[in-house]
Amino acid sequence: MFAAPFDYARPKTLDEALSLLSKHGDEARLLAGGHSLIPAMKLRLAQPRLVVDIGRLDGLRQIEARDGRLAIGAMVTHAEIAASRTLADLCPLLVEVASAIGDLQVRNKGTIGGSLVHADPAGDWPAAILALDAEIEIAGPQGRRTVTAGAFFTGILETAVKPGEILCEIRVTAAAASAYVKTEQKASGFALCGVAAVVDATARRVRVGITGVAPVPYRAAAVERALEGQALAEGSLAAAAGQAAAGVTPLADIHASADYRAHLARVNTARALQRAASR
Ligand SMILES: Cc1cc2nc3c(=O)[nH]c(=O)nc-3n(C[C@H](O)[C@H](O)[C@H](O)COP(=O)(O)OP(=O)(O)OC[C@H]3O[C@@H](n4cnc5c(N)ncnc54)[C@H](O)[C@@H]3O)c2cc1C
């Protein structure tokens, strides 16, 4: 399988990349790790006339603690996150999720920014980004803007990143008590159901992000409400997890039925909450 012919540009600055996107409009596509875009081009599901490689741009590869938060550049690979000592100390959920993605080759090339913008309903990152209540910084022709994780995923393969914009950075607050529990599609590693839980035992509050189950990843609001202000005991966590698929219409495909996905959402939520609470 070969992609349709295309031109290739490798800008050196963010402004140069943004101006290429403005000039070429719908005909241009950004290239990050290429692990979603290149297969789509080979299948001719995507046929950009211009591929804009953002692999050499400055300022998209940082992992740093800044102003009490952790900032991760869009071009940071899954493998770099999995290996980060800073993240292991301050936000181990990101390390756990990165380590669960695909195989070594996918983790070495795929980026957190590309994965979030591609917004595969079975991608792993959305669960963590939602549970961590991340902020996502996007650059466009009018400057920079910040979107919360809750407003980022807008549909199947759709996000708040508009044509002509570039996702630059993801910012999260440190969170020690967290866990990610995934049931994966065996061939690819994509999530049939992935649940990320963050527990704040002092404030008696939890946040739960779920991917793979519904067309759009979601916060398990009913679970979070049921546990608000409660002592996070094993029994109450398990009871609340029973509402992990409340209000969603689960996906059904050759890999799993809707009922099975809803069941996985409940089971994995109970496990993720219990594991997070024990940390
Ligand atoms: C065999 C295989 C197994 C996989 N298994 C898993 C898995 O288990 N879990 C999982 O979550 N994922 C999995 N993936 C997907 C992988 O994580 C990819 O890294 C991810 O989907 C896309 O990231 P990328 O950097 O490769 O983006 P690309 O493919 O380069 O780009 C994807 C899309 O995002 C756009 N884009 C990229 N960067 C930006 C940016 N900064 N701003 C705006 N737009 C941007 C591109 O234009 C393109 O439309 C798998 C992929 C493969 C091929």
Short mmCIF file of N, CA and C and ligand atoms in Angstrom, two decimals, residues 21 28-39 52 54 60 74-76 78 97 100-103 106-107 109-120 122-126 161-162 165-168 180 182 184-185 187-191, ligand 1:
data_model
loop_
_atom_site.label_atom_id
_atom_site.label_comp_id
_atom_site.label_asym_id
_atom_site.label_seq_id
_atom_site.Cartn_x
_atom_site.Cartn_y
_atom_site.Cartn_z
N LEU A 21 0.17 25.95 7.56
CA LEU A 21 -1.21 25.46 7.71
C LEU A 21 -2.20 26.49 7.19
N ALA A 28 -3.26 20.53 3.89
CA ALA A 28 -2.06 20.23 4.70
C ALA A 28 -2.44 19.43 5.93
N ARG A 29 -1.53 18.52 6.34
CA ARG A 29 -1.71 17.78 7.60
C ARG A 29 -0.39 17.76 8.34
N LEU A 30 -0.50 17.91 9.66
CA LEU A 30 0.70 17.83 10.49
C LEU A 30 1.13 16.38 10.65
N LEU A 31 2.43 16.16 10.70
CA LEU A 31 2.99 14.84 10.97
C LEU A 31 3.74 14.89 12.30
N ALA A 32 3.31 14.05 13.26
CA ALA A 32 4.05 13.94 14.53
C ALA A 32 4.81 12.62 14.50
N GLY A 33 4.31 11.60 15.23
CA GLY A 33 4.97 10.28 15.18
C GLY A 33 4.59 9.48 13.94
N GLY A 34 3.51 9.85 13.30
CA GLY A 34 3.08 9.20 12.06
C GLY A 34 2.39 7.86 12.24
N HIS A 35 2.17 7.44 13.49
CA HIS A 35 1.63 6.09 13.69
C HIS A 35 0.11 6.00 13.48
N SER A 36 -0.54 7.12 13.33
CA SER A 36 -1.94 7.10 12.90
C SER A 36 -2.05 7.71 11.50
N LEU A 37 -1.32 8.80 11.26
CA LEU A 37 -1.45 9.48 9.97
C LEU A 37 -0.93 8.63 8.80
N ILE A 38 0.23 8.01 8.96
CA ILE A 38 0.81 7.28 7.82
C ILE A 38 -0.06 6.07 7.43
N PRO A 39 -0.54 5.25 8.40
CA PRO A 39 -1.46 4.18 7.99
C PRO A 39 -2.70 4.73 7.29
N VAL A 52 3.22 18.37 6.87
CA VAL A 52 4.06 19.32 7.60
C VAL A 52 4.63 18.61 8.84
N ILE A 54 6.36 18.23 12.16
CA ILE A 54 6.66 19.13 13.28
C ILE A 54 7.71 18.53 14.23
N LEU A 60 8.38 21.76 21.88
CA LEU A 60 7.30 20.77 21.95
C LEU A 60 7.79 19.46 22.57
N ALA A 74 3.81 18.54 23.24
CA ALA A 74 3.01 17.67 22.37
C ALA A 74 3.84 16.60 21.67
N MET A 75 5.12 16.89 21.39
CA MET A 75 5.95 15.93 20.64
C MET A 75 6.70 14.95 21.54
N VAL A 76 6.39 14.95 22.83
CA VAL A 76 7.02 13.96 23.72
C VAL A 76 6.42 12.59 23.38
N HIS A 78 5.48 8.49 23.78
CA HIS A 78 4.98 7.64 24.86
C HIS A 78 6.18 7.05 25.64
N VAL A 97 0.21 4.88 32.16
CA VAL A 97 -0.55 4.85 30.90
C VAL A 97 0.39 4.70 29.71
N ALA A 100 1.54 1.31 28.97
CA ALA A 100 0.51 0.35 28.52
C ALA A 100 0.15 0.53 27.04
N ILE A 101 0.78 1.49 26.37
CA ILE A 101 0.41 1.76 24.97
C ILE A 101 1.15 0.82 24.02
N GLY A 102 0.40 0.18 23.13
CA GLY A 102 0.94 -0.59 22.00
C GLY A 102 2.16 -1.44 22.36
N ASP A 103 3.16 -1.37 21.48
CA ASP A 103 4.42 -2.08 21.72
C ASP A 103 5.57 -1.07 21.69
N VAL A 106 5.68 1.40 18.72
CA VAL A 106 4.62 2.42 18.80
C VAL A 106 4.99 3.45 19.86
N ARG A 107 5.49 2.98 21.00
CA ARG A 107 5.82 3.91 22.08
C ARG A 107 7.02 4.79 21.70
N LYS A 109 7.75 5.96 18.70
CA LYS A 109 7.43 6.94 17.66
C LYS A 109 6.21 7.79 18.01
N GLY A 110 5.19 7.16 18.60
CA GLY A 110 3.93 7.88 18.84
C GLY A 110 4.11 8.96 19.90
N THR A 111 3.38 10.07 19.73
CA THR A 111 3.50 11.20 20.65
C THR A 111 2.19 11.43 21.40
N ILE A 112 2.30 12.05 22.56
CA ILE A 112 1.09 12.32 23.33
C ILE A 112 0.20 13.32 22.58
N GLY A 113 0.81 14.30 21.93
CA GLY A 113 0.02 15.31 21.20
C GLY A 113 -0.71 14.69 20.02
N GLY A 114 0.02 13.88 19.23
CA GLY A 114 -0.60 13.23 18.06
C GLY A 114 -1.74 12.32 18.49
N SER A 115 -1.52 11.61 19.57
CA SER A 115 -2.54 10.68 20.05
C SER A 115 -3.78 11.44 20.50
N LEU A 116 -3.59 12.55 21.23
CA LEU A 116 -4.76 13.31 21.69
C LEU A 116 -5.52 13.94 20.53
N VAL A 117 -4.80 14.47 19.55
CA VAL A 117 -5.49 15.12 18.43
C VAL A 117 -6.17 14.07 17.54
N HIS A 118 -5.54 12.92 17.39
CA HIS A 118 -6.16 11.86 16.59
C HIS A 118 -7.46 11.39 17.26
N ALA A 119 -7.47 11.36 18.59
CA ALA A 119 -8.68 11.06 19.38
C ALA A 119 -9.35 9.76 18.99
N ASP A 120 -8.54 8.72 18.84
CA ASP A 120 -9.13 7.39 18.63
C ASP A 120 -9.96 7.03 19.87
N ALA A 122 -10.45 4.41 21.21
CA ALA A 122 -9.80 3.36 22.00
C ALA A 122 -8.39 3.76 22.44
N GLY A 123 -8.01 5.03 22.23
CA GLY A 123 -6.69 5.49 22.64
C GLY A 123 -6.59 5.54 24.17
N ASP A 124 -5.38 5.39 24.69
CA ASP A 124 -5.22 5.35 26.15
C ASP A 124 -5.18 6.73 26.81
N TRP A 125 -4.51 7.71 26.15
CA TRP A 125 -4.28 8.98 26.82
C TRP A 125 -5.54 9.69 27.31
N PRO A 126 -6.65 9.66 26.57
CA PRO A 126 -7.81 10.43 27.03
C PRO A 126 -8.24 10.10 28.46
N VAL A 161 -9.18 21.00 18.81
CA VAL A 161 -8.13 21.57 17.94
C VAL A 161 -8.75 21.80 16.56
N LYS A 162 -8.75 23.08 16.15
CA LYS A 162 -9.40 23.41 14.87
C LYS A 162 -8.38 23.34 13.73
N GLU A 165 -4.62 24.83 13.58
CA GLU A 165 -4.05 24.97 14.92
C GLU A 165 -3.07 23.83 15.24
N ILE A 166 -2.23 24.07 16.23
CA ILE A 166 -1.26 23.06 16.67
C ILE A 166 -1.37 22.89 18.19
N LEU A 167 -1.56 21.66 18.63
CA LEU A 167 -1.52 21.37 20.08
C LEU A 167 -0.06 21.48 20.53
N CYS A 168 0.18 22.31 21.55
CA CYS A 168 1.57 22.55 21.95
C CYS A 168 1.95 21.85 23.25
N TYR A 180 -4.18 3.11 36.52
CA TYR A 180 -4.79 2.89 35.20
C TYR A 180 -5.00 1.39 35.02
N LYS A 182 -6.53 -1.33 32.27
CA LYS A 182 -6.99 -1.46 30.88
C LYS A 182 -7.23 -2.91 30.53
N GLU A 184 -7.23 -4.76 27.03
CA GLU A 184 -6.79 -4.33 25.70
C GLU A 184 -7.23 -5.27 24.60
N GLN A 185 -7.28 -4.71 23.40
CA GLN A 185 -7.46 -5.51 22.21
C GLN A 185 -6.10 -6.16 21.97
N ALA A 187 -4.29 -7.68 19.70
CA ALA A 187 -3.35 -7.49 18.60
C ALA A 187 -2.69 -6.12 18.63
N SER A 188 -3.43 -5.07 18.97
CA SER A 188 -2.89 -3.71 18.88
C SER A 188 -2.53 -3.12 20.22
N GLY A 189 -3.21 -3.55 21.26
CA GLY A 189 -3.01 -2.91 22.57
C GLY A 189 -4.02 -1.82 22.84
N PHE A 190 -4.78 -1.39 21.81
CA PHE A 190 -5.79 -0.36 22.03
C PHE A 190 -6.78 -0.82 23.10
N ALA A 191 -7.42 0.16 23.76
CA ALA A 191 -8.27 -0.16 24.92
C ALA A 191 -9.68 -0.58 24.50
C1 LIG B 1 0.20 -1.03 15.77
C2 LIG B 1 -0.26 0.15 16.57
C3 LIG B 1 -0.66 -0.05 17.88
C4 LIG B 1 -1.12 1.01 18.64
N1 LIG B 1 -1.53 0.79 19.91
C5 LIG B 1 -2.00 1.81 20.66
C6 LIG B 1 -2.44 1.61 22.00
O1 LIG B 1 -2.39 0.52 22.57
N2 LIG B 1 -2.92 2.69 22.67
C7 LIG B 1 -2.97 3.95 22.12
O2 LIG B 1 -3.42 4.88 22.77
N3 LIG B 1 -2.53 4.16 20.87
C8 LIG B 1 -2.04 3.14 20.14
N4 LIG B 1 -1.59 3.37 18.86
C9 LIG B 1 -1.61 4.74 18.34
C10 LIG B 1 -0.33 5.47 18.70
O3 LIG B 1 -0.39 5.79 20.08
C11 LIG B 1 -0.11 6.78 17.93
O4 LIG B 1 1.00 7.33 18.49
C12 LIG B 1 -1.17 7.86 18.02
O5 LIG B 1 -2.42 7.42 17.59
C13 LIG B 1 -0.86 9.07 17.13
O6 LIG B 1 0.27 9.72 17.53
P1 LIG B 1 1.38 10.13 16.46
O7 LIG B 1 2.37 10.97 17.18
O8 LIG B 1 1.85 8.94 15.76
O9 LIG B 1 0.52 11.11 15.50
P2 LIG B 1 0.42 11.19 13.91
O10 LIG B 1 0.01 9.89 13.34
O11 LIG B 1 1.63 11.83 13.36
O12 LIG B 1 -0.79 12.24 13.81
C14 LIG B 1 -2.10 11.88 14.17
C15 LIG B 1 -3.03 13.04 13.85
O13 LIG B 1 -2.84 14.13 14.74
C16 LIG B 1 -2.44 15.31 14.03
N5 LIG B 1 -1.41 15.93 14.89
C17 LIG B 1 -0.30 15.32 15.35
N6 LIG B 1 0.35 16.14 16.21
C18 LIG B 1 -0.39 17.27 16.29
C19 LIG B 1 -0.25 18.47 17.04
N7 LIG B 1 0.76 18.68 17.91
N8 LIG B 1 -1.20 19.44 16.88
C20 LIG B 1 -2.24 19.26 16.02
N9 LIG B 1 -2.42 18.13 15.29
C21 LIG B 1 -1.50 17.15 15.44
C22 LIG B 1 -1.94 14.82 12.68
O14 LIG B 1 -2.08 15.79 11.68
C23 LIG B 1 -2.83 13.61 12.45
O15 LIG B 1 -4.08 14.06 11.97
C24 LIG B 1 -1.15 2.32 18.08
C25 LIG B 1 -0.71 2.54 16.77
C26 LIG B 1 -0.28 1.46 16.02
C27 LIG B 1 0.20 1.72 14.61
#
